[in-house]
Amino acid sequence: MTTSHWFKAHVHELGTGECRDYLLNHVVGRIVLDDDQGPVAFPVNYALDGNDIVIAVSADGEIARHATGHPVAFEIDDIDPANEAGWSVVVRGVAEQAADLPQDPDGRPYPWAEGNRSHLLRIRPQSVSGRQLIPA
Amino acid sequence: MTTSHWFKAHVHELGTGECRDYLLNHVVGRIVLDDDQGPVAFPVNYALDGNDIVIAVSADGEIARHATGHPVAFEIDDIDPANEAGWSVVVRGVAEQAADLPQDPDGRPYPWAEGNRSHLLRIRPQSVSGRQLIPA
């Protein structure tokens, strides 16, 4: 167990530019969707095409079935338990199926897991927000 | 951007014991809930009281408002981008407000962030599942 620090961390709301920098410099986040049991999240690597989050998943899998055409969130974070600090960014929007890979190679996701990940999802941000915990 | 490895990682479903070991040895996860806009996730530190996830949040905050009494998920993971590997565990259940701190000090969450985090939520697992990406 962690022990409680004497002074609690301050919560700082991140600006749009800070959120974008974190999104550009990270490679894995969590797609957050609703399935038949409620909300759930799964880690997946992603690419950033312009401002859009692009992921590639199995056409017959849970993520394709429950995310495509629905409101989702995409969350990234980095936590530093030793300092009880960290940050997180949440992108929200509808996950639309994309027919083609982005023109920009940097905008193309390269799935790590085996299997045919041919179902492309693009999340055009309706909102982007982030917060940071800064140790006191 | 990451480059694609020649061989993709294998996906391995974790057993109950493995999931529990990961839950015991981790301190921060993501509470996954539905708010007015859809599903969303926020990182929060947690404690394990028996099999239950226990978190402490602001009584007047988003998590208390949207999670209490509702189906939620709690997700933990650890990702290794260099090896394109990692694991994740998802606990699902209803987040019930707990009146008192757990008897066992190890079962008590110690929030890192400033502010009065007096709203205790306990998630009794209805399901626990996990998967691991093992590099080929």
mmCIF file of C-alpha atoms in Angstrom:
data_model
loop_
_atom_site.group_PDB
_atom_site.id
_atom_site.type_symbol
_atom_site.label_atom_id
_atom_site.label_comp_id
_atom_site.label_asym_id
_atom_site.label_seq_id
_atom_site.Cartn_x
_atom_site.Cartn_y
_atom_site.Cartn_z
ATOM 1 C CA MET A 1 0.000 0.000 0.000
ATOM 2 C CA THR A 2 1.039 3.556 -0.539
ATOM 3 C CA THR A 3 1.252 5.738 2.495
ATOM 4 C CA SER A 4 -0.405 9.097 2.534
ATOM 5 C CA HIS A 5 1.784 12.100 1.889
ATOM 6 C CA TRP A 6 1.583 14.976 4.347
ATOM 7 C CA PHE A 7 0.619 17.389 1.634
ATOM 8 C CA LYS A 8 -1.841 16.475 -1.098
ATOM 9 C CA ALA A 9 -1.209 17.128 -4.760
ATOM 10 C CA HIS A 10 -2.758 20.106 -6.499
ATOM 11 C CA VAL A 11 -5.113 19.493 -9.382
ATOM 12 C CA HIS A 12 -4.284 21.534 -12.502
ATOM 13 C CA GLU A 13 -6.567 21.613 -15.547
ATOM 14 C CA LEU A 14 -4.558 21.169 -18.742
ATOM 15 C CA GLY A 15 -4.978 23.541 -21.685
ATOM 16 C CA THR A 16 -5.698 22.385 -25.231
ATOM 17 C CA GLY A 17 -2.053 22.664 -26.289
ATOM 18 C CA GLU A 18 -0.865 20.631 -23.321
ATOM 19 C CA CYS A 19 -3.452 17.941 -24.073
ATOM 20 C CA ARG A 20 -2.318 17.820 -27.694
ATOM 21 C CA ASP A 21 1.346 17.508 -26.705
ATOM 22 C CA TYR A 22 0.514 14.561 -24.477
ATOM 23 C CA LEU A 23 -1.544 12.933 -27.239
ATOM 24 C CA LEU A 24 1.304 13.387 -29.729
ATOM 25 C CA ASN A 25 3.891 11.862 -27.436
ATOM 26 C CA HIS A 26 1.960 8.839 -26.242
ATOM 27 C CA VAL A 27 1.260 5.592 -28.100
ATOM 28 C CA VAL A 28 -1.260 3.661 -26.007
ATOM 29 C CA GLY A 29 -4.567 4.762 -24.522
ATOM 30 C CA ARG A 30 -7.880 3.241 -23.532
ATOM 31 C CA ILE A 31 -10.950 3.124 -25.700
ATOM 32 C CA VAL A 32 -13.937 3.647 -23.399
ATOM 33 C CA LEU A 33 -17.290 2.348 -24.620
ATOM 34 C CA ASP A 34 -20.607 0.965 -23.492
ATOM 35 C CA ASP A 35 -21.393 -2.676 -24.066
ATOM 36 C CA ASP A 36 -24.446 -4.646 -22.906
ATOM 37 C CA GLN A 37 -23.248 -4.544 -19.274
ATOM 38 C CA GLY A 38 -22.318 -0.877 -19.083
ATOM 39 C CA PRO A 39 -19.184 1.206 -19.477
ATOM 40 C CA VAL A 40 -15.835 -0.501 -19.935
ATOM 41 C CA ALA A 41 -12.312 0.364 -21.135
ATOM 42 C CA PHE A 42 -9.641 -1.512 -23.075
ATOM 43 C CA PRO A 43 -6.054 -0.448 -23.768
ATOM 44 C CA VAL A 44 -5.141 -0.071 -27.419
ATOM 45 C CA ASN A 45 -2.363 1.665 -29.298
ATOM 46 C CA TYR A 46 -3.348 4.596 -31.441
ATOM 47 C CA ALA A 47 -2.178 7.177 -33.929
ATOM 48 C CA LEU A 48 -3.038 10.843 -34.187
ATOM 49 C CA ASP A 49 -4.219 11.970 -37.644
ATOM 50 C CA GLY A 50 -4.566 15.707 -37.373
ATOM 51 C CA ASN A 51 -6.652 15.963 -34.228
ATOM 52 C CA ASP A 52 -8.348 12.607 -34.685
ATOM 53 C CA ILE A 53 -7.583 9.474 -32.701
ATOM 54 C CA VAL A 54 -7.257 6.479 -35.057
ATOM 55 C CA ILE A 55 -7.253 2.879 -33.841
ATOM 56 C CA ALA A 56 -7.366 -0.479 -35.658
ATOM 57 C CA VAL A 57 -9.342 -3.350 -34.159
ATOM 58 C CA SER A 58 -10.746 -6.749 -35.124
ATOM 59 C CA ALA A 59 -13.812 -6.445 -37.323
ATOM 60 C CA ASP A 60 -15.593 -9.150 -35.311
ATOM 61 C CA GLY A 61 -14.444 -8.036 -31.846
ATOM 62 C CA GLU A 62 -16.043 -6.286 -28.887
ATOM 63 C CA ILE A 63 -14.581 -2.881 -29.630
ATOM 64 C CA ALA A 64 -15.791 -2.796 -33.258
ATOM 65 C CA ARG A 65 -19.245 -4.014 -32.236
ATOM 66 C CA HIS A 66 -19.813 -1.598 -29.383
ATOM 67 C CA ALA A 67 -17.812 1.483 -30.365
ATOM 68 C CA THR A 68 -18.623 1.922 -34.066
ATOM 69 C CA GLY A 69 -21.097 4.758 -34.516
ATOM 70 C CA HIS A 70 -21.405 5.392 -30.775
ATOM 71 C CA PRO A 71 -20.140 8.011 -28.340
ATOM 72 C CA VAL A 72 -16.849 6.885 -26.841
ATOM 73 C CA ALA A 73 -13.969 8.319 -24.893
ATOM 74 C CA PHE A 74 -10.263 7.830 -25.430
ATOM 75 C CA GLU A 75 -8.139 8.206 -22.324
ATOM 76 C CA ILE A 76 -4.364 8.439 -21.911
ATOM 77 C CA ASP A 77 -2.457 8.971 -18.711
ATOM 78 C CA ASP A 78 0.887 8.605 -17.013
ATOM 79 C CA ILE A 79 1.031 7.992 -13.293
ATOM 80 C CA ASP A 80 4.004 8.351 -10.966
ATOM 81 C CA PRO A 81 3.113 6.444 -7.782
ATOM 82 C CA ALA A 82 6.356 7.329 -5.983
ATOM 83 C CA ASN A 83 5.495 11.024 -6.171
ATOM 84 C CA GLU A 84 1.729 10.566 -6.097
ATOM 85 C CA ALA A 85 1.602 12.601 -9.278
ATOM 86 C CA GLY A 86 0.487 12.165 -12.858
ATOM 87 C CA TRP A 87 -1.668 13.450 -15.663
ATOM 88 C CA SER A 88 -4.546 12.276 -17.818
ATOM 89 C CA VAL A 89 -6.185 13.424 -21.044
ATOM 90 C CA VAL A 90 -9.690 12.456 -22.194
ATOM 91 C CA VAL A 91 -10.908 12.834 -25.787
ATOM 92 C CA ARG A 92 -14.624 12.396 -26.383
ATOM 93 C CA GLY A 93 -16.517 11.923 -29.622
ATOM 94 C CA VAL A 94 -18.272 9.411 -31.827
ATOM 95 C CA ALA A 95 -16.161 6.511 -33.131
ATOM 96 C CA GLU A 96 -16.745 6.460 -36.880
ATOM 97 C CA GLN A 97 -15.564 3.599 -39.044
ATOM 98 C CA ALA A 98 -12.901 4.783 -41.508
ATOM 99 C CA ALA A 99 -12.744 3.116 -44.911
ATOM 100 C CA ASP A 100 -9.117 3.920 -45.623
ATOM 101 C CA LEU A 101 -5.866 4.333 -43.747
ATOM 102 C CA PRO A 102 -4.852 7.977 -43.226
ATOM 103 C CA GLN A 103 -2.651 9.458 -45.972
ATOM 104 C CA ASP A 104 -0.070 10.492 -43.412
ATOM 105 C CA PRO A 105 1.911 7.414 -42.275
ATOM 106 C CA ASP A 106 2.172 8.992 -38.820
ATOM 107 C CA GLY A 107 -1.613 8.931 -38.702
ATOM 108 C CA ARG A 108 -1.771 5.155 -39.186
ATOM 109 C CA PRO A 109 -2.096 2.863 -36.196
ATOM 110 C CA TYR A 110 0.147 -0.207 -36.068
ATOM 111 C CA PRO A 111 -1.570 -2.782 -33.860
ATOM 112 C CA TRP A 112 0.699 -4.809 -31.607
ATOM 113 C CA ALA A 113 -1.575 -7.797 -31.160
ATOM 114 C CA GLU A 114 -1.828 -10.681 -33.581
ATOM 115 C CA GLY A 115 -4.933 -11.145 -35.694
ATOM 116 C CA ASN A 116 -6.506 -9.148 -38.467
ATOM 117 C CA ARG A 117 -7.096 -5.627 -37.144
ATOM 118 C CA SER A 118 -8.706 -4.297 -40.288
ATOM 119 C CA HIS A 119 -11.543 -2.314 -38.667
ATOM 120 C CA LEU A 120 -10.379 1.295 -38.500
ATOM 121 C CA LEU A 121 -12.052 3.655 -36.065
ATOM 122 C CA ARG A 122 -11.608 7.417 -36.117
ATOM 123 C CA ILE A 123 -12.620 9.577 -33.181
ATOM 124 C CA ARG A 124 -13.042 13.215 -34.166
ATOM 125 C CA PRO A 125 -12.817 15.102 -30.873
ATOM 126 C CA GLN A 126 -15.975 16.801 -29.672
ATOM 127 C CA SER A 127 -14.094 17.677 -26.505
ATOM 128 C CA VAL A 128 -10.580 17.295 -25.157
ATOM 129 C CA SER A 129 -9.802 17.804 -21.504
ATOM 130 C CA GLY A 130 -6.979 16.953 -19.192
ATOM 131 C CA ARG A 131 -5.771 17.282 -15.684
ATOM 132 C CA GLN A 132 -2.504 17.039 -13.890
ATOM 133 C CA LEU A 133 -1.704 16.205 -10.286
ATOM 134 C CA ILE A 134 1.210 18.340 -9.134
ATOM 135 C CA PRO A 135 2.822 17.297 -5.834
ATOM 136 C CA ALA A 136 2.605 19.997 -3.179
ATOM 137 C CA MET B 1 5.418 6.935 -33.852
ATOM 138 C CA THR B 2 6.143 3.314 -33.072
ATOM 139 C CA THR B 3 7.192 1.048 -35.898
ATOM 140 C CA SER B 4 5.493 -2.258 -36.429
ATOM 141 C CA HIS B 5 7.297 -5.347 -35.161
ATOM 142 C CA TRP B 6 7.783 -8.201 -37.582
ATOM 143 C CA PHE B 7 5.902 -10.577 -35.359
ATOM 144 C CA LYS B 8 2.753 -9.576 -33.542
ATOM 145 C CA ALA B 9 2.192 -10.237 -29.860
ATOM 146 C CA HIS B 10 0.073 -13.143 -28.721
ATOM 147 C CA VAL B 11 -3.033 -12.414 -26.690
ATOM 148 C CA HIS B 12 -3.298 -14.470 -23.490
ATOM 149 C CA GLU B 13 -6.420 -14.444 -21.305
ATOM 150 C CA LEU B 14 -5.459 -14.047 -17.640
ATOM 151 C CA GLY B 15 -6.859 -16.386 -14.989
ATOM 152 C CA THR B 16 -8.600 -15.196 -11.830
ATOM 153 C CA GLY B 17 -5.463 -15.626 -9.713
ATOM 154 C CA GLU B 18 -3.334 -13.649 -12.134
ATOM 155 C CA CYS B 19 -5.916 -10.846 -12.202
ATOM 156 C CA ARG B 20 -5.952 -10.751 -8.422
ATOM 157 C CA ASP B 21 -2.157 -10.597 -8.241
ATOM 158 C CA TYR B 22 -2.142 -7.625 -10.579
ATOM 159 C CA LEU B 23 -4.889 -5.904 -8.575
ATOM 160 C CA LEU B 24 -2.964 -6.463 -5.331
ATOM 161 C CA ASN B 25 0.267 -5.053 -6.710
ATOM 162 C CA HIS B 26 -1.076 -1.964 -8.422
ATOM 163 C CA VAL B 27 -2.181 1.318 -6.859
ATOM 164 C CA VAL B 28 -3.861 3.335 -9.600
ATOM 165 C CA GLY B 29 -6.593 2.356 -12.025
ATOM 166 C CA ARG B 30 -9.368 3.993 -13.991
ATOM 167 C CA ILE B 31 -12.952 4.262 -12.879
ATOM 168 C CA VAL B 32 -15.107 3.855 -15.989
ATOM 169 C CA LEU B 33 -18.602 5.297 -15.840
ATOM 170 C CA ASP B 34 -21.372 6.787 -17.927
ATOM 171 C CA ASP B 35 -22.134 10.472 -17.608
ATOM 172 C CA ASP B 36 -24.596 12.564 -19.625
ATOM 173 C CA GLN B 37 -22.355 12.398 -22.710
ATOM 174 C CA GLY B 38 -21.557 8.696 -22.641
ATOM 175 C CA PRO B 39 -18.787 6.484 -21.323
ATOM 176 C CA VAL B 40 -15.675 8.059 -19.831
ATOM 177 C CA ALA B 41 -12.735 7.053 -17.622
ATOM 178 C CA PHE B 42 -10.717 8.822 -14.916
ATOM 179 C CA PRO B 43 -7.567 7.627 -13.171
ATOM 180 C CA VAL B 44 -7.841 7.229 -9.414
ATOM 181 C CA ASN B 45 -5.839 5.401 -6.792
ATOM 182 C CA TYR B 46 -7.544 2.509 -5.068
ATOM 183 C CA ALA B 47 -7.315 -0.095 -2.360
ATOM 184 C CA LEU B 48 -8.362 -3.715 -2.402
ATOM 185 C CA ASP B 49 -10.599 -4.766 0.512
ATOM 186 C CA GLY B 50 -10.996 -8.497 0.109
ATOM 187 C CA ASN B 51 -12.017 -8.700 -3.528
ATOM 188 C CA ASP B 52 -13.632 -5.262 -3.581
ATOM 189 C CA ILE B 53 -12.172 -2.172 -5.210
ATOM 190 C CA VAL B 54 -12.449 0.824 -2.854
ATOM 191 C CA ILE B 55 -11.933 4.414 -3.982
ATOM 192 C CA ALA B 56 -12.470 7.779 -2.270
ATOM 193 C CA VAL B 57 -13.772 10.718 -4.278
ATOM 194 C CA SER B 58 -15.268 14.183 -3.777
ATOM 195 C CA ALA B 59 -18.879 14.011 -2.635
ATOM 196 C CA ASP B 60 -19.836 16.776 -5.072
ATOM 197 C CA GLY B 61 -17.727 15.600 -8.007
ATOM 198 C CA GLU B 62 -18.410 13.902 -11.333
ATOM 199 C CA ILE B 63 -17.378 10.444 -10.224
ATOM 200 C CA ALA B 64 -19.641 10.418 -7.141
ATOM 201 C CA ARG B 65 -22.565 11.757 -9.145
ATOM 202 C CA HIS B 66 -22.336 9.364 -12.064
ATOM 203 C CA ALA B 67 -20.862 6.208 -10.534
ATOM 204 C CA THR B 68 -22.775 5.823 -7.286
ATOM 205 C CA GLY B 69 -25.381 3.097 -7.626
ATOM 206 C CA HIS B 70 -24.547 2.456 -11.263
ATOM 207 C CA PRO B 71 -22.696 -0.228 -13.226
ATOM 208 C CA VAL B 72 -19.052 0.748 -13.614
ATOM 209 C CA ALA B 73 -15.781 -0.812 -14.595
ATOM 210 C CA PHE B 74 -12.409 -0.460 -12.963
ATOM 211 C CA GLU B 75 -9.447 -0.950 -15.248
ATOM 212 C CA ILE B 76 -5.741 -1.355 -14.486
ATOM 213 C CA ASP B 77 -2.948 -1.977 -16.948
ATOM 214 C CA ASP B 78 0.746 -1.750 -17.520
ATOM 215 C CA ILE B 79 2.062 -1.148 -21.021
ATOM 216 C CA ASP B 80 5.591 -1.648 -22.331
ATOM 217 C CA PRO B 81 5.814 0.271 -25.612
ATOM 218 C CA ALA B 82 9.412 -0.762 -26.329
ATOM 219 C CA ASN B 83 8.367 -4.409 -26.441
ATOM 220 C CA GLU B 84 4.816 -3.787 -27.667
ATOM 221 C CA ALA B 85 3.651 -5.804 -24.690
ATOM 222 C CA GLY B 86 1.499 -5.296 -21.633
ATOM 223 C CA TRP B 87 -1.467 -6.495 -19.618
ATOM 224 C CA SER B 88 -4.815 -5.189 -18.445
ATOM 225 C CA VAL B 89 -7.414 -6.256 -15.892
ATOM 226 C CA VAL B 90 -11.049 -5.136 -15.875
ATOM 227 C CA VAL B 91 -13.331 -5.441 -12.834
ATOM 228 C CA ARG B 92 -17.031 -4.843 -13.416
ATOM 229 C CA GLY B 93 -19.796 -4.287 -10.904
ATOM 230 C CA VAL B 94 -22.045 -1.689 -9.340
ATOM 231 C CA ALA B 95 -20.327 1.131 -7.428
ATOM 232 C CA GLU B 96 -22.033 1.224 -4.034
ATOM 233 C CA GLN B 97 -21.464 4.053 -1.595
ATOM 234 C CA ALA B 98 -19.747 2.771 1.554
ATOM 235 C CA ALA B 99 -20.568 4.460 4.853
ATOM 236 C CA ASP B 100 -17.369 3.520 6.657
ATOM 237 C CA LEU B 101 -13.733 2.954 5.854
ATOM 238 C CA PRO B 102 -12.765 -0.723 5.667
ATOM 239 C CA GLN B 103 -11.576 -2.274 8.950
ATOM 240 C CA ASP B 104 -8.388 -3.425 7.315
ATOM 241 C CA PRO B 105 -6.029 -0.443 6.855
ATOM 242 C CA ASP B 106 -4.769 -2.051 3.628
ATOM 243 C CA GLY B 107 -8.324 -1.835 2.315
ATOM 244 C CA ARG B 108 -8.478 1.943 2.778
ATOM 245 C CA PRO B 109 -7.773 4.234 -0.152
ATOM 246 C CA TYR B 110 -5.471 7.210 0.432
ATOM 247 C CA PRO B 111 -6.325 9.850 -2.179
ATOM 248 C CA TRP B 112 -3.392 11.745 -3.613
ATOM 249 C CA ALA B 113 -5.274 14.832 -4.707
ATOM 250 C CA GLU B 114 -6.141 17.739 -2.472
ATOM 251 C CA GLY B 115 -9.731 18.325 -1.401
ATOM 252 C CA ASN B 116 -12.174 16.413 0.747
ATOM 253 C CA ARG B 117 -12.467 12.934 -0.748
ATOM 254 C CA SER B 118 -15.014 11.663 1.740
ATOM 255 C CA HIS B 119 -17.285 9.801 -0.675
ATOM 256 C CA LEU B 120 -16.290 6.136 -0.506
ATOM 257 C CA LEU B 121 -17.221 3.843 -3.347
ATOM 258 C CA ARG B 122 -16.972 0.065 -3.193
ATOM 259 C CA ILE B 123 -17.111 -2.074 -6.315
ATOM 260 C CA ARG B 124 -17.948 -5.690 -5.532
ATOM 261 C CA PRO B 125 -16.799 -7.600 -8.611
ATOM 262 C CA GLN B 126 -19.495 -9.179 -10.740
ATOM 263 C CA SER B 127 -16.779 -10.152 -13.171
ATOM 264 C CA VAL B 128 -12.998 -9.917 -13.372
ATOM 265 C CA SER B 129 -11.155 -10.481 -16.599
ATOM 266 C CA GLY B 130 -7.734 -9.757 -17.932
ATOM 267 C CA ARG B 131 -5.521 -10.176 -20.910
ATOM 268 C CA GLN B 132 -1.851 -10.057 -21.602
ATOM 269 C CA LEU B 133 0.061 -9.262 -24.767
ATOM 270 C CA ILE B 134 3.101 -11.526 -24.992
ATOM 271 C CA PRO B 135 5.686 -10.565 -27.615
ATOM 272 C CA ALA B 136 6.188 -13.272 -30.236
#
